[in-house]
């Protein structure tokens, strides 16, 4: 079929007698029913999309939920972050120890340079940890909004505001402590392995500064 044929097909159809056209009353009724069904389905889908969007929990309600539950606080102080804080802060101590062992070889300028490096590193580390806490909290709020509907958040608020809900919340620190006791040994072992790989390079960098 050519483009010209496709263009003129509707005109040719209109020029034919009504009885010879392929569209009968029955098929027309069927087509109308199909069109109506499609229209209804589109309306339902559109309504569902609007409802889903409207049911996204507000930030205020999520913050209300977090004020009742310590989940975000536990995440901000989880085992991995505690291990990170405890072990990474020990790096400046290693630097100080290495410098102390060889301080007789240091000039005043080198001592001052290393002291500045240690101070800046500790300050940067503290800022990074605080930044991570805020980032974790914000990300948790976003995750709650992506996971729960407003109705589900409201239901949790109602539950955790009840007597039973408060009893469960009181046991959350115990649950976290039991979890930490179970996983800290393996995490600490992994950190120690990592530190063994980092310390030689760290000492080499310190010695490079010392031996300038």
mmCIF file of C-alpha atoms in Angstrom:
data_model
loop_
_atom_site.group_PDB
_atom_site.id
_atom_site.type_symbol
_atom_site.label_atom_id
_atom_site.label_comp_id
_atom_site.label_asym_id
_atom_site.label_seq_id
_atom_site.Cartn_x
_atom_site.Cartn_y
_atom_site.Cartn_z
ATOM 1 C CA UNK A 1 0.000 0.000 0.000
ATOM 2 C CA UNK A 2 1.461 3.370 -1.037
ATOM 3 C CA UNK A 3 1.366 6.639 0.888
ATOM 4 C CA UNK A 4 -1.109 7.999 -1.684
ATOM 5 C CA UNK A 5 -3.422 5.027 -1.103
ATOM 6 C CA UNK A 6 -3.309 5.562 2.669
ATOM 7 C CA UNK A 7 -4.129 9.237 2.291
ATOM 8 C CA UNK A 8 -7.155 8.644 0.016
ATOM 9 C CA UNK A 9 -8.487 5.564 1.849
ATOM 10 C CA UNK A 10 -10.830 7.535 4.192
ATOM 11 C CA UNK A 11 -12.276 9.437 1.211
ATOM 12 C CA UNK A 12 -12.911 6.233 -0.722
ATOM 13 C CA UNK A 13 -14.615 4.738 2.306
ATOM 14 C CA UNK A 14 -16.968 7.715 2.639
ATOM 15 C CA UNK A 15 -17.889 7.493 -1.065
ATOM 16 C CA UNK A 16 -19.177 3.896 -0.674
ATOM 17 C CA UNK A 17 -22.828 3.144 0.128
ATOM 18 C CA UNK A 18 -23.581 2.763 3.834
ATOM 19 C CA UNK A 19 -24.543 -0.892 3.510
ATOM 20 C CA UNK A 20 -21.222 -1.691 1.856
ATOM 21 C CA UNK A 21 -19.112 -0.125 4.617
ATOM 22 C CA UNK A 22 -17.408 -2.551 6.993
ATOM 23 C CA UNK A 23 -18.481 -0.657 10.097
ATOM 24 C CA UNK A 24 -21.782 -2.168 11.234
ATOM 25 C CA UNK A 25 -23.928 -1.108 14.150
ATOM 26 C CA UNK A 26 -22.639 -4.036 16.180
ATOM 27 C CA UNK A 27 -18.975 -3.273 15.548
ATOM 28 C CA UNK A 28 -19.587 0.410 16.239
ATOM 29 C CA UNK A 29 -21.127 -0.478 19.591
ATOM 30 C CA UNK A 30 -18.151 -2.704 20.357
ATOM 31 C CA UNK A 31 -15.715 0.058 19.451
ATOM 32 C CA UNK A 32 -17.582 2.532 21.642
ATOM 33 C CA UNK A 33 -17.509 0.103 24.591
ATOM 34 C CA UNK A 34 -13.781 -0.408 24.133
ATOM 35 C CA UNK A 35 -13.214 3.340 24.006
ATOM 36 C CA UNK A 36 -15.309 3.844 27.134
ATOM 37 C CA UNK A 37 -13.374 1.123 28.996
ATOM 38 C CA UNK A 38 -10.066 2.684 27.986
ATOM 39 C CA UNK A 39 -11.268 6.078 29.174
ATOM 40 C CA UNK A 40 -12.330 4.636 32.537
ATOM 41 C CA UNK A 41 -8.971 2.876 32.967
ATOM 42 C CA UNK A 42 -7.071 6.090 32.227
ATOM 43 C CA UNK A 43 -9.218 7.940 34.771
ATOM 44 C CA UNK A 44 -8.585 5.277 37.425
ATOM 45 C CA UNK A 45 -4.838 5.299 36.797
ATOM 46 C CA UNK A 46 -4.751 9.083 36.936
ATOM 47 C CA UNK A 47 -6.718 9.067 40.186
ATOM 48 C CA UNK A 48 -4.372 6.433 41.634
ATOM 49 C CA UNK A 49 -1.346 8.532 40.722
ATOM 50 C CA UNK A 50 -2.855 11.599 42.372
ATOM 51 C CA UNK A 51 -3.798 9.577 45.464
ATOM 52 C CA UNK A 52 -0.298 8.094 45.738
ATOM 53 C CA UNK A 53 1.224 11.535 45.418
ATOM 54 C CA UNK A 54 -1.164 12.998 47.979
ATOM 55 C CA UNK A 55 -0.421 10.183 50.441
ATOM 56 C CA UNK A 56 3.324 10.907 50.587
ATOM 57 C CA UNK A 57 4.106 11.586 54.260
ATOM 58 C CA UNK A 58 4.870 15.176 55.127
ATOM 59 C CA UNK A 59 8.266 16.017 56.589
ATOM 60 C CA UNK A 60 6.497 17.307 59.687
ATOM 61 C CA UNK A 61 4.754 13.973 60.296
ATOM 62 C CA UNK A 62 7.970 12.015 59.723
ATOM 63 C CA UNK A 63 9.791 14.254 62.204
ATOM 64 C CA UNK A 64 6.936 13.610 64.641
ATOM 65 C CA UNK A 65 7.447 9.876 64.178
ATOM 66 C CA UNK A 66 11.200 10.237 64.692
ATOM 67 C CA UNK A 67 10.596 12.198 67.880
ATOM 68 C CA UNK A 68 8.816 9.104 69.215
ATOM 69 C CA UNK A 69 11.266 6.523 67.893
ATOM 70 C CA UNK A 70 15.061 6.506 68.290
ATOM 71 C CA UNK A 71 15.648 4.895 64.895
ATOM 72 C CA UNK A 72 17.408 7.841 63.268
ATOM 73 C CA UNK A 73 19.544 8.383 66.368
ATOM 74 C CA UNK A 74 20.574 4.729 66.351
ATOM 75 C CA UNK A 75 21.503 4.986 62.690
ATOM 76 C CA UNK A 76 23.551 8.119 63.350
ATOM 77 C CA UNK A 77 25.463 6.271 66.079
ATOM 78 C CA UNK A 78 25.564 2.826 64.548
ATOM 79 C CA UNK A 79 28.322 0.313 64.993
ATOM 80 C CA UNK A 80 30.205 1.146 61.820
ATOM 81 C CA UNK A 81 30.383 4.837 62.621
ATOM 82 C CA UNK A 82 31.573 4.138 66.149
ATOM 83 C CA UNK A 83 34.291 1.840 64.825
ATOM 84 C CA UNK A 84 35.236 4.494 62.284
ATOM 85 C CA UNK A 85 35.505 7.188 64.944
ATOM 86 C CA UNK A 86 37.472 5.070 67.395
ATOM 87 C CA UNK A 87 40.019 3.798 64.895
ATOM 88 C CA UNK A 88 40.519 6.711 62.533
ATOM 89 C CA UNK A 89 41.163 9.118 65.374
ATOM 90 C CA UNK A 90 44.007 6.822 66.401
ATOM 91 C CA UNK A 91 45.871 7.786 63.205
ATOM 92 C CA UNK A 92 46.948 11.205 64.541
ATOM 93 C CA UNK A 93 48.135 9.391 67.657
ATOM 94 C CA UNK A 94 50.285 7.158 65.473
ATOM 95 C CA UNK A 95 51.677 10.254 63.784
ATOM 96 C CA UNK A 96 52.510 11.824 67.128
ATOM 97 C CA UNK A 97 54.147 8.626 68.324
ATOM 98 C CA UNK A 98 56.247 8.364 65.170
ATOM 99 C CA UNK A 99 57.286 12.006 65.449
ATOM 100 C CA UNK A 100 58.072 11.634 69.136
ATOM 101 C CA UNK A 101 60.380 8.719 68.469
ATOM 102 C CA UNK A 102 62.338 10.786 65.956
ATOM 103 C CA UNK A 103 61.801 14.330 67.188
ATOM 104 C CA UNK A 104 65.498 14.944 67.679
ATOM 105 C CA UNK A 105 65.813 14.952 63.895
ATOM 106 C CA UNK A 106 63.026 17.469 63.416
ATOM 107 C CA UNK A 107 63.533 21.127 62.789
ATOM 108 C CA UNK A 108 61.164 23.611 64.360
ATOM 109 C CA UNK A 109 59.547 24.132 60.967
ATOM 110 C CA UNK A 110 58.953 20.381 60.553
ATOM 111 C CA UNK A 111 57.481 20.083 64.041
ATOM 112 C CA UNK A 112 55.132 22.960 63.355
ATOM 113 C CA UNK A 113 54.128 21.482 59.997
ATOM 114 C CA UNK A 114 53.275 18.097 61.497
ATOM 115 C CA UNK A 115 51.395 19.665 64.401
ATOM 116 C CA UNK A 116 49.323 21.641 61.916
ATOM 117 C CA UNK A 117 48.666 18.500 59.871
ATOM 118 C CA UNK A 118 47.475 16.600 62.954
ATOM 119 C CA UNK A 119 45.295 19.473 64.152
ATOM 120 C CA UNK A 120 43.716 20.030 60.747
ATOM 121 C CA UNK A 121 43.129 16.308 60.296
ATOM 122 C CA UNK A 122 41.376 15.957 63.664
ATOM 123 C CA UNK A 123 39.204 18.995 62.957
ATOM 124 C CA UNK A 124 38.307 17.750 59.492
ATOM 125 C CA UNK A 125 37.449 14.328 60.881
ATOM 126 C CA UNK A 126 35.087 15.804 63.458
ATOM 127 C CA UNK A 127 33.336 17.919 60.842
ATOM 128 C CA UNK A 128 33.007 14.935 58.534
ATOM 129 C CA UNK A 129 31.414 12.838 61.271
ATOM 130 C CA UNK A 130 28.885 15.570 62.047
ATOM 131 C CA UNK A 131 28.162 15.936 58.341
ATOM 132 C CA UNK A 132 27.576 12.197 58.081
ATOM 133 C CA UNK A 133 25.122 12.294 60.989
ATOM 134 C CA UNK A 134 23.065 15.005 59.317
ATOM 135 C CA UNK A 135 23.231 13.217 55.983
ATOM 136 C CA UNK A 136 22.102 9.945 57.556
ATOM 137 C CA UNK A 137 19.178 11.646 59.267
ATOM 138 C CA UNK A 138 18.059 13.448 56.102
ATOM 139 C CA UNK A 139 18.392 10.287 54.045
ATOM 140 C CA UNK A 140 16.339 8.351 56.591
ATOM 141 C CA UNK A 141 13.538 10.922 56.366
ATOM 142 C CA UNK A 142 13.557 10.632 52.567
ATOM 143 C CA UNK A 143 13.501 6.840 52.786
ATOM 144 C CA UNK A 144 10.505 6.916 55.136
ATOM 145 C CA UNK A 145 8.658 9.198 52.712
ATOM 146 C CA UNK A 146 9.456 6.888 49.802
ATOM 147 C CA UNK A 147 8.433 3.751 51.719
ATOM 148 C CA UNK A 148 5.362 4.657 53.786
ATOM 149 C CA UNK A 149 2.132 6.441 52.989
ATOM 150 C CA UNK A 150 0.801 9.243 55.162
ATOM 151 C CA UNK A 151 -1.770 6.829 56.600
ATOM 152 C CA UNK A 152 0.957 4.353 57.588
ATOM 153 C CA UNK A 153 3.058 7.048 59.230
ATOM 154 C CA UNK A 154 0.010 8.290 61.147
ATOM 155 C CA UNK A 155 -0.709 4.714 62.280
ATOM 156 C CA UNK A 156 2.849 4.343 63.590
ATOM 157 C CA UNK A 157 2.592 7.659 65.408
ATOM 158 C CA UNK A 158 -0.632 6.477 67.039
ATOM 159 C CA UNK A 159 0.938 3.139 68.007
ATOM 160 C CA UNK A 160 4.168 4.514 69.429
ATOM 161 C CA UNK A 161 2.170 7.103 71.349
ATOM 162 C CA UNK A 162 0.283 4.279 73.095
ATOM 163 C CA UNK A 163 1.363 2.516 76.287
ATOM 164 C CA UNK A 164 2.417 -0.668 74.461
ATOM 165 C CA UNK A 165 4.276 1.368 71.880
ATOM 166 C CA UNK A 166 6.182 3.184 74.595
ATOM 167 C CA UNK A 167 7.142 -0.130 76.224
ATOM 168 C CA UNK A 168 8.551 -1.364 72.925
ATOM 169 C CA UNK A 169 10.476 1.875 72.464
ATOM 170 C CA UNK A 170 12.032 1.482 75.898
ATOM 171 C CA UNK A 171 13.470 -1.857 74.772
ATOM 172 C CA UNK A 172 15.054 -0.405 71.633
ATOM 173 C CA UNK A 173 18.335 0.572 73.383
ATOM 174 C CA UNK A 174 18.567 -2.973 74.778
ATOM 175 C CA UNK A 175 18.005 -4.371 71.288
ATOM 176 C CA UNK A 176 20.736 -2.128 69.894
ATOM 177 C CA UNK A 177 23.128 -3.090 72.674
ATOM 178 C CA UNK A 178 22.541 -6.786 72.049
ATOM 179 C CA UNK A 179 23.116 -6.220 68.343
ATOM 180 C CA UNK A 180 26.342 -4.310 68.961
ATOM 181 C CA UNK A 181 27.616 -7.019 71.277
ATOM 182 C CA UNK A 182 26.985 -9.576 68.562
ATOM 183 C CA UNK A 183 28.619 -7.737 65.644
ATOM 184 C CA UNK A 184 31.376 -5.541 67.121
ATOM 185 C CA UNK A 185 34.002 -8.318 67.388
ATOM 186 C CA UNK A 186 33.807 -9.169 63.686
ATOM 187 C CA UNK A 187 33.764 -5.515 62.646
ATOM 188 C CA UNK A 188 36.711 -4.718 64.899
ATOM 189 C CA UNK A 189 38.628 -7.581 63.333
ATOM 190 C CA UNK A 190 37.960 -6.188 59.859
ATOM 191 C CA UNK A 191 39.061 -2.718 60.965
ATOM 192 C CA UNK A 192 42.292 -4.074 62.441
ATOM 193 C CA UNK A 193 43.101 -5.808 59.153
ATOM 194 C CA UNK A 194 42.473 -2.552 57.298
ATOM 195 C CA UNK A 195 44.605 -0.570 59.741
ATOM 196 C CA UNK A 196 47.499 -2.993 59.325
ATOM 197 C CA UNK A 197 47.516 -2.134 55.652
ATOM 198 C CA UNK A 198 47.279 1.627 56.272
ATOM 199 C CA UNK A 199 49.796 2.091 59.081
ATOM 200 C CA UNK A 200 52.976 1.307 57.069
ATOM 201 C CA UNK A 201 51.992 3.838 54.408
ATOM 202 C CA UNK A 202 51.082 6.386 57.072
ATOM 203 C CA UNK A 203 54.455 5.998 58.768
ATOM 204 C CA UNK A 204 56.193 6.285 55.397
ATOM 205 C CA UNK A 205 54.383 9.563 54.719
ATOM 206 C CA UNK A 206 55.363 10.870 58.167
ATOM 207 C CA UNK A 207 58.992 9.863 57.633
ATOM 208 C CA UNK A 208 58.944 11.631 54.278
ATOM 209 C CA UNK A 209 58.005 14.860 56.036
ATOM 210 C CA UNK A 210 60.548 14.263 58.794
ATOM 211 C CA UNK A 211 63.408 13.582 56.406
ATOM 212 C CA UNK A 212 62.894 16.639 54.218
#
